[in-house]
Structure formats: C-alpha cells, structure tokens
Tab-separated table of C-alpha atoms in Angstrom:
chain	number	residue	atom	x	y	z
A	85	MET	CA	34.615	-151.245	44.439
A	86	LEU	CA	37.251	-153.318	43.550
A	87	LEU	CA	38.510	-152.971	40.450
A	88	LEU	CA	40.319	-155.343	39.856
A	89	LEU	CA	42.139	-158.396	41.686
A	90	ALA	CA	45.150	-160.126	38.936
A	91	LEU	CA	47.019	-162.729	39.108
A	92	LEU	CA	50.332	-161.152	38.269
A	93	GLN	CA	50.919	-161.678	34.841
A	94	GLN	CA	51.550	-157.810	33.316
A	95	ILE	CA	48.822	-155.809	34.707
A	96	ASP	CA	48.165	-152.222	32.599
A	97	SER	CA	45.131	-150.110	33.720
A	98	THR	CA	43.699	-146.589	33.888
A	99	VAL	CA	41.058	-145.835	35.892
A	100	PRO	CA	39.780	-142.646	36.425
A	101	VAL	CA	40.187	-140.454	39.221
A	102	GLN	CA	38.244	-137.499	41.023
A	103	ARG	CA	39.272	-134.509	42.319
A	104	GLY	CA	40.095	-134.324	45.485
A	105	GLN	CA	40.264	-138.161	45.288
A	106	ARG	CA	43.272	-139.547	46.917
A	107	LEU	CA	46.471	-141.989	45.963
A	108	GLU	CA	47.261	-144.719	48.485
A	109	VAL	CA	49.660	-147.176	46.594
A	110	SER	CA	51.754	-149.858	49.732
A	111	SER	CA	54.036	-152.898	48.477
A	112	PHE	CA	55.786	-155.416	49.893
A	113	ALA	CA	58.690	-155.254	48.243
A	114	GLY	CA	60.412	-153.753	44.783
A	115	GLU	CA	59.216	-150.885	43.481
A	116	ILE	CA	56.740	-147.563	43.395
A	117	ALA	CA	57.790	-145.313	41.097
A	118	VAL	CA	55.086	-142.688	40.496
A	119	LYS	CA	55.336	-139.913	37.807
A	120	THR	CA	52.359	-137.463	36.698
A	121	TRP	CA	50.662	-137.381	32.627
A	122	ASN	CA	47.401	-134.398	32.408
A	123	ARG	CA	44.791	-136.844	32.584
A	124	ASN	CA	42.558	-137.458	35.102
A	125	ALA	CA	43.429	-140.663	35.435
A	126	VAL	CA	45.654	-143.363	37.119
A	127	ARG	CA	47.479	-145.688	34.965
A	128	VAL	CA	48.541	-149.275	37.200
A	129	GLU	CA	51.886	-150.925	35.351
A	130	ALA	CA	53.158	-153.765	36.707
A	131	GLU	CA	55.821	-156.516	36.009
A	132	PRO	CA	56.063	-160.133	36.086
A	133	GLY	CA	55.833	-161.919	39.646
A	134	GLY	CA	55.910	-164.204	41.197
A	135	ARG	CA	52.607	-165.774	42.756
A	136	THR	CA	51.028	-162.937	43.135
A	137	SER	CA	48.432	-160.225	43.395
A	138	VAL	CA	48.157	-156.431	42.537
A	139	GLU	CA	43.740	-154.964	43.977
A	140	ILE	CA	42.919	-152.229	43.345
A	141	ASP	CA	40.119	-150.909	44.368
A	142	ARG	CA	38.388	-147.197	44.380
A	143	SER	CA	35.910	-145.345	46.837
A	144	ALA	CA	34.673	-141.878	46.815
A	145	THR	CA	37.599	-139.896	49.140
A	146	SER	CA	40.976	-142.016	47.292
A	147	LEU	CA	41.999	-145.124	44.984
A	148	THR	CA	44.412	-148.619	46.040
A	149	VAL	CA	46.633	-149.922	44.746
A	150	LYS	CA	48.496	-152.950	46.497
A	151	THR	CA	49.671	-156.156	46.521
A	152	GLU	CA	49.062	-159.448	47.742
A	153	GLY	CA	50.470	-162.002	47.976
A	154	ARG	CA	48.586	-165.210	47.781
A	155	ARG	CA	50.446	-167.066	50.232
A	156	GLY	CA	52.763	-165.731	52.287
A	157	PRO	CA	53.508	-162.250	51.557
A	158	PRO	CA	53.487	-160.416	47.986
A	159	SER	CA	57.002	-161.323	45.961
A	160	MET	CA	59.008	-158.609	44.802
A	161	VAL	CA	56.806	-156.010	42.175
A	162	ASP	CA	57.704	-153.455	40.722
A	163	LEU	CA	55.086	-150.496	40.688
A	164	VAL	CA	55.183	-147.834	37.909
A	165	ILE	CA	51.852	-145.116	38.376
A	166	THR	CA	51.131	-142.453	36.500
A	167	ALA	CA	48.827	-140.217	38.482
A	168	PRO	CA	47.559	-136.907	37.504
A	169	SER	CA	49.909	-134.128	39.717
A	170	TRP	CA	46.833	-133.176	41.905
A	171	MET	CA	46.374	-136.445	43.876
A	172	ALA	CA	47.616	-136.273	47.410
A	173	LEU	CA	49.489	-139.200	47.176
A	174	ASP	CA	50.270	-142.381	50.368
A	175	LEU	CA	52.632	-144.974	50.029
A	176	SER	CA	54.008	-148.269	51.945
A	177	GLY	CA	56.179	-150.240	51.613
A	178	VAL	CA	58.812	-152.736	53.225
A	179	ASN	CA	62.144	-153.382	51.679
A	180	THR	CA	60.786	-150.877	48.797
A	181	ASP	CA	62.455	-148.335	46.485
A	182	MET	CA	59.972	-145.222	46.255
A	183	SER	CA	60.310	-142.232	43.871
A	184	VAL	CA	58.073	-139.742	42.386
A	185	THR	CA	58.000	-137.247	40.139
A	186	GLY	CA	56.186	-133.356	39.335
A	187	MET	CA	53.415	-133.872	42.185
A	188	ARG	CA	52.318	-131.098	43.654
A	189	GLY	CA	49.628	-131.908	46.461
A	190	PRO	CA	51.070	-133.889	50.245
A	191	ILE	CA	52.604	-136.647	49.236
A	192	SER	CA	53.389	-139.296	52.431
A	193	VAL	CA	56.367	-141.966	51.535
A	194	GLU	CA	57.307	-144.488	54.362
A	195	THR	CA	60.023	-148.248	53.899
A	196	VAL	CA	61.515	-150.353	55.264
A	197	GLN	CA	64.613	-150.774	54.092
A	198	GLY	CA	64.632	-148.857	50.555
A	199	GLU	CA	65.893	-145.085	48.961
A	200	VAL	CA	63.115	-142.623	48.701
A	201	GLU	CA	63.152	-140.637	46.418
A	202	VAL	CA	60.611	-137.713	45.415
A	203	GLU	CA	60.645	-133.625	42.393
A	204	GLY	CA	57.997	-132.186	43.641
A	205	GLY	CA	55.709	-131.928	46.838
A	206	GLN	CA	53.142	-129.366	48.092
A	207	GLY	CA	51.980	-129.381	51.454
A	208	LEU	CA	53.068	-131.639	54.114
A	209	VAL	CA	55.120	-133.963	52.297
A	210	SER	CA	56.777	-136.297	54.872
A	211	LEU	CA	59.143	-139.181	53.708
A	212	GLN	CA	60.974	-141.531	56.249
A	213	SER	CA	63.168	-145.025	55.637
A	214	VAL	CA	65.069	-146.817	58.448
A	215	GLN	CA	67.281	-148.364	56.244
A	216	GLY	CA	67.751	-146.685	52.575
A	217	SER	CA	68.775	-142.642	52.297
A	218	VAL	CA	65.793	-140.397	51.600
A	219	SER	CA	66.324	-136.923	48.861
A	220	LEU	CA	63.520	-134.500	47.729
A	221	THR	CA	63.759	-131.653	46.092
A	222	GLY	CA	61.170	-128.776	45.148
A	223	ALA	CA	59.219	-129.107	47.405
A	224	LYS	CA	57.361	-126.439	48.990
A	225	GLY	CA	54.970	-126.797	52.361
A	226	SER	CA	56.114	-128.202	55.634
A	227	LEU	CA	59.048	-130.447	54.475
A	228	GLU	CA	59.571	-133.916	57.251
A	229	VAL	CA	62.197	-136.336	56.191
A	230	HIS	CA	63.424	-138.594	57.715
A	231	SER	CA	66.133	-141.912	57.832
A	232	VAL	CA	67.623	-143.739	60.468
A	233	ASN	CA	70.726	-145.331	58.501
A	234	GLU	CA	71.254	-143.408	55.762
A	235	ASP	CA	71.612	-139.929	54.899
A	236	VAL	CA	69.416	-137.677	54.327
A	237	ARG	CA	68.889	-134.254	51.150
A	238	VAL	CA	66.613	-131.542	50.865
A	239	SER	CA	67.316	-129.552	48.233
A	240	ALA	CA	65.807	-126.529	45.750
A	241	SER	CA	62.467	-126.333	48.336
A	242	SER	CA	61.337	-123.879	50.196
A	243	GLY	CA	58.942	-123.535	53.837
A	244	GLU	CA	59.800	-125.459	57.204
A	245	VAL	CA	62.060	-128.561	56.882
A	246	THR	CA	62.701	-131.033	59.679
A	247	ALA	CA	65.033	-133.166	58.609
A	248	GLU	CA	65.960	-136.135	60.788
A	249	THR	CA	68.272	-139.532	60.422
A	250	VAL	CA	70.389	-141.253	63.672
A	251	ASN	CA	72.901	-142.341	61.778
A	252	GLY	CA	73.674	-140.236	58.654
A	253	ASP	CA	74.637	-136.795	57.001
A	254	ILE	CA	71.836	-134.794	56.591
A	255	THR	CA	72.801	-132.209	53.780
A	256	LEU	CA	70.169	-129.283	53.422
A	257	THR	CA	71.139	-126.812	49.767
A	258	ARG	CA	69.136	-124.196	48.206
A	259	VAL	CA	66.084	-124.820	50.738
A	260	ASP	CA	64.558	-121.481	51.609
A	261	GLY	CA	62.695	-121.769	54.688
A	262	SER	CA	61.782	-119.799	58.143
A	263	SER	CA	61.316	-122.539	59.773
A	264	VAL	CA	65.164	-125.619	59.696
A	265	THR	CA	66.090	-128.432	61.715
A	266	ALA	CA	68.020	-131.076	61.247
A	267	SER	CA	69.561	-133.173	63.515
A	268	SER	CA	71.327	-136.758	63.164
A	269	VAL	CA	73.645	-138.482	66.027
A	270	ASN	CA	75.665	-139.648	63.517
A	271	GLY	CA	76.364	-137.718	60.361
A	272	ASP	CA	77.655	-134.073	59.368
A	273	LEU	CA	75.085	-131.524	59.016
A	274	ASP	CA	75.780	-128.930	56.002
A	275	TYR	CA	73.296	-126.083	55.202
A	276	ASP	CA	73.136	-124.060	52.328
A	277	GLY	CA	70.315	-121.483	51.910
A	278	ALA	CA	68.930	-118.968	52.749
A	279	ILE	CA	68.641	-117.272	56.156
A	280	ARG	CA	65.280	-115.002	56.625
A	281	ASN	CA	64.953	-111.782	58.692
A	282	GLY	CA	62.550	-113.674	61.740
A	283	GLY	CA	63.343	-116.988	60.484
A	284	ARG	CA	64.515	-119.320	63.194
A	285	TYR	CA	67.514	-122.370	61.911
A	286	ALA	CA	68.436	-125.848	64.779
A	287	PHE	CA	70.877	-127.586	63.392
A	288	SER	CA	71.995	-130.473	65.943
A	289	THR	CA	74.680	-133.394	66.202
A	290	HIS	CA	75.943	-135.619	68.336
A	291	ASN	CA	79.277	-137.366	66.091
A	292	GLY	CA	79.749	-134.456	63.099
A	293	SER	CA	80.594	-131.511	62.277
A	294	ILE	CA	78.459	-128.305	60.685
A	295	THR	CA	79.082	-126.238	57.823
A	296	VAL	CA	76.721	-122.975	57.773
A	297	THR	CA	76.914	-120.930	54.879
A	298	VAL	CA	76.111	-118.243	55.369
A	299	PRO	CA	74.616	-116.080	51.917
A	300	PRO	CA	76.084	-111.718	52.474
A	301	GLY	CA	73.666	-109.376	53.882
A	302	SER	CA	71.657	-111.971	56.631
A	303	ASN	CA	70.698	-110.967	59.571
A	304	ALA	CA	70.586	-113.554	62.344
A	305	ALA	CA	71.581	-114.159	66.392
A	306	VAL	CA	73.383	-117.467	66.342
A	307	SER	CA	73.974	-119.244	69.271
A	308	VAL	CA	77.119	-121.750	69.172
A	309	SER	CA	77.191	-125.152	71.565
A	310	THR	CA	80.043	-127.816	71.469
A	311	PHE	CA	81.440	-130.365	74.525
A	312	ASN	CA	84.080	-131.685	72.842
A	313	GLY	CA	84.737	-129.312	69.150
A	314	GLU	CA	86.080	-126.381	67.502
A	315	PHE	CA	84.320	-123.257	66.145
A	316	ALA	CA	85.577	-121.848	62.819
A	317	SER	CA	84.298	-119.028	60.882
A	318	GLU	CA	85.703	-117.378	57.198
A	319	PHE	CA	84.702	-114.145	58.373
A	320	PRO	CA	85.422	-112.218	61.158
A	321	VAL	CA	82.420	-111.970	64.519
A	322	THR	CA	82.378	-111.338	67.727
A	323	LEU	CA	81.980	-113.514	70.134
A	324	THR	CA	80.105	-113.297	73.475
A	325	GLU	CA	81.805	-116.137	75.672
A	326	THR	CA	79.430	-118.285	77.744
A	327	ARG	CA	81.773	-120.830	79.156
A	328	LYS	CA	85.202	-120.403	76.900
A	329	GLY	CA	85.863	-122.237	73.903
A	330	LYS	CA	82.141	-124.228	74.362
A	331	ARG	CA	79.643	-121.786	74.165
A	332	PHE	CA	79.319	-118.834	72.338
A	333	SER	CA	76.913	-116.121	70.952
A	334	PHE	CA	77.166	-113.216	67.970
A	335	THR	CA	75.706	-111.517	65.642
A	336	ILE	CA	75.487	-111.081	62.123
A	337	GLY	CA	73.627	-108.157	60.408
A	338	THR	CA	70.691	-107.368	62.277
A	339	GLY	CA	70.405	-110.641	64.213
A	340	SER	CA	66.826	-110.859	63.042
A	341	ALA	CA	66.372	-114.700	62.806
A	342	GLN	CA	67.578	-117.300	65.353
A	343	MET	CA	70.152	-119.711	64.674
A	344	THR	CA	71.137	-122.653	67.276
A	345	LEU	CA	74.487	-125.220	66.056
A	346	GLU	CA	74.975	-127.648	69.184
A	347	SER	CA	77.568	-130.180	68.056
A	348	PHE	CA	78.625	-132.212	70.864
A	349	GLN	CA	81.827	-133.675	69.578
A	350	GLY	CA	81.575	-131.995	66.396
A	351	SER	CA	83.834	-129.045	64.463
A	352	ILE	CA	80.402	-125.960	63.883
A	353	GLU	CA	81.608	-123.835	61.112
A	354	LEU	CA	80.818	-121.000	59.163
A	355	VAL	CA	81.589	-119.781	55.610
A	356	ARG	CA	80.516	-118.214	52.566
A	357	PRO	CA	78.206	-119.169	49.393
A	358	ARG	CA	81.087	-120.563	46.801
A	359	SER	CA	80.521	-117.485	44.820
A	360	TYR	CA	81.099	-115.073	46.542
A	361	ARG	CA	83.962	-116.798	47.288
A	362	GLY	CA	85.150	-117.184	44.060
A	363	ALA	CA	84.532	-113.292	43.724
A	364	ARG	CA	85.719	-111.685	46.432
A	365	ASP	CA	89.382	-114.123	45.775
A	366	ARG	CA	89.373	-112.963	42.014
A	367	ASP	CA	89.014	-109.449	43.729
A	368	HIS	CA	92.071	-110.432	46.117
A	369	ASP	CA	93.925	-110.958	43.017
A	370	ARG	CA	92.667	-107.769	41.977
A	371	ASP	CA	93.180	-105.731	44.559
A	372	PRO	CA	95.567	-107.593	47.561
A	373	ASP	CA	94.868	-104.969	49.153
A	374	HIS	CA	91.450	-104.923	49.848
A	375	ASP	CA	89.963	-106.220	53.079
A	376	GLU	CA	87.162	-107.978	54.269
A	377	HIS	CA	83.864	-106.812	54.800
B	10	MET	CA	77.784	-117.650	85.755
B	11	ASN	CA	75.712	-116.451	88.818
B	12	ASP	CA	73.954	-119.621	90.746
B	13	GLN	CA	71.820	-117.636	92.657
B	14	TRP	CA	69.434	-116.490	89.730
B	15	THR	CA	70.088	-119.386	87.251
B	16	GLU	CA	68.386	-121.437	89.690
B	17	ARG	CA	65.157	-119.102	89.750
B	18	LEU	CA	65.686	-118.670	85.634
B	19	SER	CA	62.739	-121.233	85.852
B	20	GLU	CA	60.370	-119.951	88.174
B	21	TYR	CA	61.161	-116.532	86.141
B	22	LEU	CA	60.199	-118.262	82.914
B	23	ASP	CA	56.567	-119.178	84.474
B	24	GLY	CA	55.940	-115.386	85.905
B	25	ASP	CA	56.427	-117.356	89.280
B	26	LEU	CA	58.601	-114.938	90.791
B	27	ALA	CA	57.505	-112.170	94.030
B	28	GLU	CA	57.528	-108.696	91.883
B	29	SER	CA	61.158	-107.570	94.184
B	30	ASP	CA	62.537	-110.486	93.388
B	31	ARG	CA	61.640	-110.508	89.050
B	32	ALA	CA	62.325	-107.009	89.401
B	33	ALA	CA	66.108	-107.914	90.248
B	34	LEU	CA	66.477	-110.470	88.037
B	35	GLU	CA	65.658	-108.329	84.929
B	36	ALA	CA	68.349	-106.794	86.232
B	37	HIS	CA	70.797	-109.413	87.046
B	38	LEU	CA	69.841	-110.464	83.465
B	39	ASP	CA	71.592	-106.855	81.571
B	40	THR	CA	74.360	-107.527	83.213
B	41	CYS	CA	75.344	-110.640	82.612
B	42	ALA	CA	75.398	-112.797	79.543
B	43	ALA	CA	74.994	-115.918	80.603
B	44	CYS	CA	71.869	-116.099	82.689
B	45	GLY	CA	70.713	-114.408	80.322
B	46	GLU	CA	71.886	-117.261	77.132
B	47	THR	CA	70.271	-119.433	79.959
B	48	LEU	CA	67.056	-118.175	79.362
B	49	ALA	CA	67.287	-117.733	75.723
B	50	GLY	CA	67.875	-121.702	75.664
B	51	LEU	CA	65.291	-122.180	78.277
B	52	ARG	CA	62.877	-120.162	76.084
B	53	ARG	CA	64.141	-122.193	72.598
B	54	ILE	CA	63.139	-125.445	74.714
B	55	VAL	CA	59.777	-123.980	75.311
B	56	VAL	CA	59.419	-123.237	72.280
B	57	ARG	CA	59.863	-126.355	71.050
B	58	ALA	CA	57.693	-128.530	72.965
B	59	ARG	CA	54.775	-125.967	71.943
B	60	SER	CA	55.411	-127.014	68.087
B	61	LEU	CA	55.326	-131.137	68.612
B	62	GLU	CA	53.141	-132.728	66.887
B	63	ASP	CA	50.423	-135.087	69.297
B	64	ARG	CA	51.508	-138.232	67.433
B	65	VAL	CA	48.431	-141.012	68.879
B	66	PRO	CA	49.346	-145.095	68.457
B	67	SER	CA	46.706	-146.957	67.319
B	68	ARG	CA	45.038	-149.410	69.920
B	69	GLU	CA	45.924	-152.243	68.048
B	70	LEU	CA	49.193	-151.871	69.018
B	71	TRP	CA	48.423	-151.567	72.817
B	72	SER	CA	46.726	-154.591	73.111
B	73	GLY	CA	50.304	-156.708	72.150
B	74	VAL	CA	52.046	-154.454	74.257
B	75	ALA	CA	50.143	-154.885	77.469
B	76	ALA	CA	50.041	-158.719	76.723
B	77	ARG	CA	54.145	-159.287	76.068
B	78	ILE	CA	54.236	-157.447	79.127
B	79	GLY	CA	52.117	-158.486	81.831
B	80	ALA	CA	49.904	-157.446	84.682
B	81	GLY	CA	53.328	-156.145	86.603
B	82	PRO	CA	56.554	-154.736	84.009
B	83	ARG	CA	59.669	-155.296	85.832
B	84	ARG	CA	60.636	-151.045	87.071
B	85	ARG	CA	64.711	-150.518	86.930
B	86	ARG	CA	66.122	-149.071	89.587
B	87	LEU	CA	67.356	-145.718	89.055
B	88	THR	CA	70.029	-143.819	90.509
B	89	PHE	CA	69.683	-140.771	87.770
B	90	SER	CA	71.465	-137.424	88.881
B	91	VAL	CA	69.224	-133.992	89.764
B	92	PRO	CA	71.501	-133.013	85.912
B	93	GLN	CA	70.198	-136.398	84.457
B	94	LEU	CA	66.781	-135.558	86.537
B	95	LEU	CA	65.740	-132.536	84.665
B	96	ALA	CA	67.263	-134.221	81.603
B	97	ALA	CA	64.815	-136.160	82.406
B	98	GLY	CA	61.802	-134.461	82.833
B	99	ILE	CA	62.498	-132.190	79.954
B	100	ALA	CA	62.819	-136.003	77.372
B	101	LEU	CA	59.612	-137.090	79.267
B	102	ALA	CA	57.460	-134.233	78.086
B	103	VAL	CA	59.144	-134.393	75.045
B	104	VAL	CA	57.788	-137.608	74.794
B	105	SER	CA	54.954	-137.453	76.211
B	106	GLY	CA	52.942	-137.573	72.872
B	107	GLY	CA	54.771	-140.498	72.829
B	108	SER	CA	55.670	-143.279	75.356
B	109	ALA	CA	53.219	-142.670	77.994
B	110	TRP	CA	50.954	-142.193	75.799
B	111	LEU	CA	51.882	-145.958	73.955
B	112	LEU	CA	51.842	-147.222	77.018
B	113	HIS	CA	48.889	-145.880	78.507
B	114	PRO	CA	45.747	-148.872	78.090
B	115	ASP	CA	43.409	-146.401	77.251
B	116	ALA	CA	45.183	-144.051	75.098
B	117	ALA	CA	42.638	-143.283	72.485
B	118	ARG	CA	40.553	-142.232	74.726
B	119	MET	CA	42.502	-140.407	76.340
B	120	ALA	CA	43.880	-138.639	73.667
B	121	ALA	CA	40.317	-136.945	72.628
B	122	LEU	CA	41.493	-135.492	76.482
B	123	ARG	CA	44.939	-134.116	76.231
B	124	PRO	CA	44.811	-130.944	76.906
B	125	ASP	CA	46.352	-128.631	74.092
B	126	PRO	CA	50.135	-129.416	73.814
B	127	ALA	CA	50.154	-125.302	74.184
B	128	SER	CA	49.156	-125.335	76.816
B	129	GLN	CA	51.867	-127.729	78.090
B	130	VAL	CA	55.301	-126.245	80.233
B	131	VAL	CA	58.328	-128.418	80.292
B	132	ILE	CA	59.868	-126.806	82.996
B	133	PRO	CA	57.411	-127.323	85.021
B	134	VAL	CA	57.668	-130.755	84.472
B	135	ALA	CA	61.507	-129.663	85.992
B	136	ALA	CA	60.825	-127.568	88.983
B	137	THR	CA	58.117	-129.090	90.519
B	138	GLY	CA	60.444	-131.574	91.969
B	139	SER	CA	58.062	-134.590	89.882
B	140	THR	CA	61.413	-135.848	87.713
B	141	ALA	CA	62.202	-138.428	89.388
B	142	GLY	CA	58.612	-139.679	88.238
B	143	ALA	CA	59.841	-138.566	85.204
B	144	ALA	CA	62.819	-140.579	84.993
B	145	ARG	CA	61.820	-143.211	86.305
B	146	SER	CA	58.576	-142.890	83.701
B	147	TYR	CA	61.226	-142.543	81.210
B	148	ALA	CA	63.134	-146.018	82.154
B	149	SER	CA	59.977	-147.992	82.618
B	150	ALA	CA	59.517	-147.127	78.784
B	151	VAL	CA	62.143	-147.840	77.874
B	152	ASP	CA	61.841	-151.108	79.141
B	153	ASP	CA	58.592	-152.360	78.038
B	154	LEU	CA	59.975	-150.594	74.489
B	155	GLU	CA	62.471	-152.519	74.271
B	156	ARG	CA	60.884	-155.800	75.315
B	157	VAL	CA	58.325	-155.351	72.677
B	158	LEU	CA	61.814	-155.506	69.970
B	159	ALA	CA	63.003	-158.534	71.932
B	160	GLU	CA	59.897	-160.216	71.235
B	161	GLY	CA	59.182	-159.532	68.411
B	162	ARG	CA	62.682	-159.295	66.945
B	163	SER	CA	61.836	-163.489	65.239
B	164	ARG	CA	59.120	-161.201	63.369
B	165	LEU	CA	61.264	-158.399	61.178
B	166	ASP	CA	63.773	-159.243	58.999
B	167	SER	CA	67.027	-160.256	60.230
B	168	THR	CA	68.766	-156.962	58.328
B	169	THR	CA	66.518	-154.497	60.373
B	170	VAL	CA	66.993	-156.148	62.689
B	171	ARG	CA	70.393	-155.301	63.386
B	172	VAL	CA	69.902	-152.110	61.795
B	173	LEU	CA	67.608	-150.826	64.870
B	174	GLU	CA	69.915	-152.842	67.675
B	175	GLN	CA	73.313	-150.432	65.801
B	176	ASN	CA	71.583	-147.728	65.774
B	177	LEU	CA	69.815	-148.086	69.324
B	178	THR	CA	73.543	-148.720	70.154
B	179	LEU	CA	74.892	-145.549	68.566
B	180	ILE	CA	72.545	-143.436	70.662
B	181	ASP	CA	73.277	-145.373	73.877
B	182	ARG	CA	77.020	-144.554	73.390
B	183	ALA	CA	75.847	-141.089	72.855
B	184	ILE	CA	73.812	-141.410	76.058
B	185	ALA	CA	76.045	-142.314	77.782
B	186	GLN	CA	78.907	-139.553	76.745
B	187	ALA	CA	76.601	-136.514	77.484
B	188	GLN	CA	75.523	-138.379	80.587
B	189	ARG	CA	78.968	-138.361	81.819
B	190	ALA	CA	79.523	-134.333	80.000
B	191	VAL	CA	76.541	-133.379	82.627
B	192	ALA	CA	77.925	-135.173	85.569
B	193	ALA	CA	81.685	-133.532	84.291
B	194	ASP	CA	79.221	-130.032	84.447
B	195	SER	CA	76.075	-130.232	85.547
B	196	ALA	CA	74.658	-126.293	85.515
B	197	ASN	CA	75.686	-126.556	81.745
B	198	LEU	CA	72.676	-125.964	79.726
B	199	TYR	CA	72.813	-127.265	75.980
B	200	LEU	CA	75.026	-130.892	77.747
B	201	ASN	CA	71.190	-131.096	80.069
B	202	THR	CA	69.359	-130.216	76.884
B	203	HIS	CA	71.491	-132.302	74.482
B	204	LEU	CA	71.474	-135.147	76.741
B	205	ALA	CA	67.070	-134.470	76.735
B	206	GLU	CA	67.195	-134.769	73.130
B	207	THR	CA	69.254	-137.523	73.148
B	208	MET	CA	66.910	-139.973	75.724
B	209	ARG	CA	64.169	-138.229	73.182
B	210	ARG	CA	65.914	-140.382	70.085
B	211	LYS	CA	65.929	-143.258	71.881
B	212	ILE	CA	62.206	-143.470	72.329
B	213	ASP	CA	61.872	-142.730	68.979
B	214	LEU	CA	63.898	-145.031	67.726
B	215	LEU	CA	62.671	-147.325	69.816
B	216	ARG	CA	58.928	-146.419	69.127
B	217	GLN	CA	59.056	-146.541	65.249
B	218	ALA	CA	61.099	-150.557	66.558
B	219	ALA	CA	57.400	-151.695	67.907
B	220	ALA	CA	55.349	-150.274	65.526
B	221	LEU	CA	56.924	-152.479	62.707
B	222	VAL	CA	56.988	-155.341	64.839
B	223	SER	CA	53.332	-154.619	65.028
B	224	ALA	CA	52.497	-154.116	61.820
B	225	VAL	CA	53.890	-157.402	60.936
B	226	SER	CA	51.865	-159.427	63.788
C-alpha cells in the first residue's frame, strides 16, 4: 500500500509498524540518519529539496522509504528516520552518507560515495561503502564491514567479525570474537581485542603493518608470514622458523586459539595492552630487577 | 623442507595416499616443522574455502554481460608458471561463487543445483591437473568483467570510476609483486596463497564495479 507520494517540501510523517516488519530506506544522494524510539511506528522527516519526492510504501513484511526524482535522478535529500529498535534495517544509496544509532536487529547498509557510521545492531550486520569509511560500534553477531578506498573501524563489538578494504586501514578495538578476519591490500591492521580459547584470528595485508595487542593470559598458536617485512614482539616468544626471517610460528600459553599474521612487505608486531604496559612500567620503576613474564 | 613429501601433502589431505605412504608421511610430519606448517596452511585454505558464502548474481546482470560480450569473448593467452597455476586454481575455487557464476547464462537455475560449498575441496583443483583450465577461466572472468566496467564507465560517476580504477591498479601492483615473489620462491605456500587471495580481491572488486554498472543501467 502506497501511503505517501509527495513532492518534497517538508515531510514529517509517522507510520505505524508491527513486529516482524523490516525497514528499507533508499536515497540517491544526501544523508540517511536512523535513530530509535520506543513507539511501534516509523517517523520520516525530510529536509526541503528540489523536485524530488519521498515515497513511503507499507506491506505486511516491510516499510519502504525511498526518494524518487521526477525528471532524472533525485536531488540531495537528508532523511531522518525514527524507528523502533527491533526493526531489521536495510539502507541503500549512491552519494549517500548513512548513520544508524541504537538499532538492535540485523542491519544492512550499502552506499557508493558516502560514510557509514553504525552504533548497534544484532544478528547479521553488513556495512559497505566504496568511497567512504565504515565504522561499527556496539554490535553483536555476524559482523561484515567493507570499504574499498577508505578505513574500516570496528569497536566494542562481539561475534564473528570480517573486515576488509583495499586502500585503507583496519582498526579493531575492544572486539570480542571467536572468529575475526581482517584484510587490506594497502593499509595497516590494528587489533586490540580478546583472543578467545579456540578462536580463529586471521590478519593479512599486502602493503601495511600489522599490530596485535595480546592480552596477558592469552593462549594462541601464532603463524607469521612475510615476504619483505619484519617481526617484533614486546614480550619473549620462542620462534620455530620454517623460512629464515620469513615464516615462523610460536605458541603463547596453551596455544588454544589459532592466529595467522601475514604482511607481504610490512612489519608485524605483537604488543601488550597499554594498561598492562603502564602497570608493568610502574612496577619496573619500583623494582628495577623485575623480569618480564 | 622435504620436497618429496611437500609435493604429496595435498594427496595426504585428500586421503589419496596409499597406507604405507600415509604412514611414512605421518612419521615425517613428526619431525619436519616445515611440512607441518605447510600442511596447516593447506588445511586453512580448505577451511577458508568451505566457509565461503555463496553469492549468486542476478539474471539481469548476466543479460547485460551477455549483450556486451557477444557470442565469442576474446581469450587471453596464458603464460602462468606452475605455482601461479596453483594460485589461480585456488583463486578460481575461491571466487567460483562469483566470477564463474556471474558469467554463466543460466546462473539462477544452476544456483539451485550448485553443490553444497561444504563439499567443495580446493586443493584437488590444483592437484588434478585442471589448473590450466582454472587459470583460463580466471583470466576470462577478469577480461569479461573489465569489459563490463569499460563499457559502463560512462554511466558511473567519474569520481567513482577513478576510485575503482585506482584500486584496481593497486591490486594489480600487488599481484605483480606477489607473482615476482612466487617466481623467486615457488615452493612458498604463503606466497602462493597470498597471490591467490590478491587475485580473488581483483575479481571481487571487478564484480562490485560490474554490479554498480548494472544498477545504473
């Protein structure tokens, strides 16, 4: 059922929704900002623009909001959507920035030229931009974050994490996952998160460095490979070399988790958490004979 | 590294070794860290391939591709070395949910018939001598997708085209560097898998570009 087809002057429309309905929003250019409230309804607000209409279409399974140009592509429109946090969310755009705050269901975001910033999400959370950076925080579930030409960041999130970009850095902070994969062609990788027993962690880059923060008490079998890079560790490890200076492995603790670190021509470094280093340094200041464990 | 056994690790993984050879190899693995690591690497590849998500392209995209490439797409002559063939074979297996399917005229129907990815094994593609075909398919897929991008570039935003092409150049440079490294150290499993992974990245980006072209057509 088509609820609204309006030339864009000033849209402020609220549509009731039922549990199980999915929210789909598409806009050619501008911004889509989604926030939450505790009503079972979706509010759509749009700023004035050119000869562009906003269509709101409701079916049994979804509520669709999209911008349409009357002649040619739609002009730039800023959409502000307020929705119940339980709704699954599907955002798409071309020259569109996307931001989502507070949702607690699955989220899919795709844009070409635009930044993506999501806080929240559970289940399958898939974020993708070609030319913009992608940032995800506070999510749980199967998390997939992709960019092509910019950075990717995931923080304070848990689950299975896949992060990928071609020409950008990947930063994973306070991530708690049993499976974490990060890959860049021309960028640095920085992982500062849990290393779970039995977990699998794979980080690879062609032309960048890899820094992994290893919490004290971690158990991991670590495999390091490089072609023209270097390896360093803040704490002692016993290397088993299979190719001198290029490929080696070692075990931290019981070796329960599997960690693969690969950089074709960048450095690979293992460090201790900053808080641990600070405490250790203070201990050293008090006791100069204190040994590293 | 023991070349005699290294060459037979994929057979071992596939369970194709005779009982006596299997026992001898397992005894060798107890004492050879290099073979042990190579075997672990092979296992990781298989696990990675098995965990791949199927991505079936739309029929609409195929119709656009078919219209553009005509009945007889040009085939590039291949001069891959043996390790590169291994890499290409792996790459093809890795991207089989994308490039091969993207270019198949009846992809949607075949999707229903496609075997469970869990039953697919990557290594035998290389080990059974079919890598030359795999390499041709890879190069052909790249050719076709590049053609789609070339013919559709006028419909895309110029900035988007520039970014796509810059990133494809980055990947091509990485592929060239990895190829040179493999040529210098052909038995290095990391270099072979890195090359394959980088080739996979190129297909992924080209497929993404083709999807953008399709979306604005």
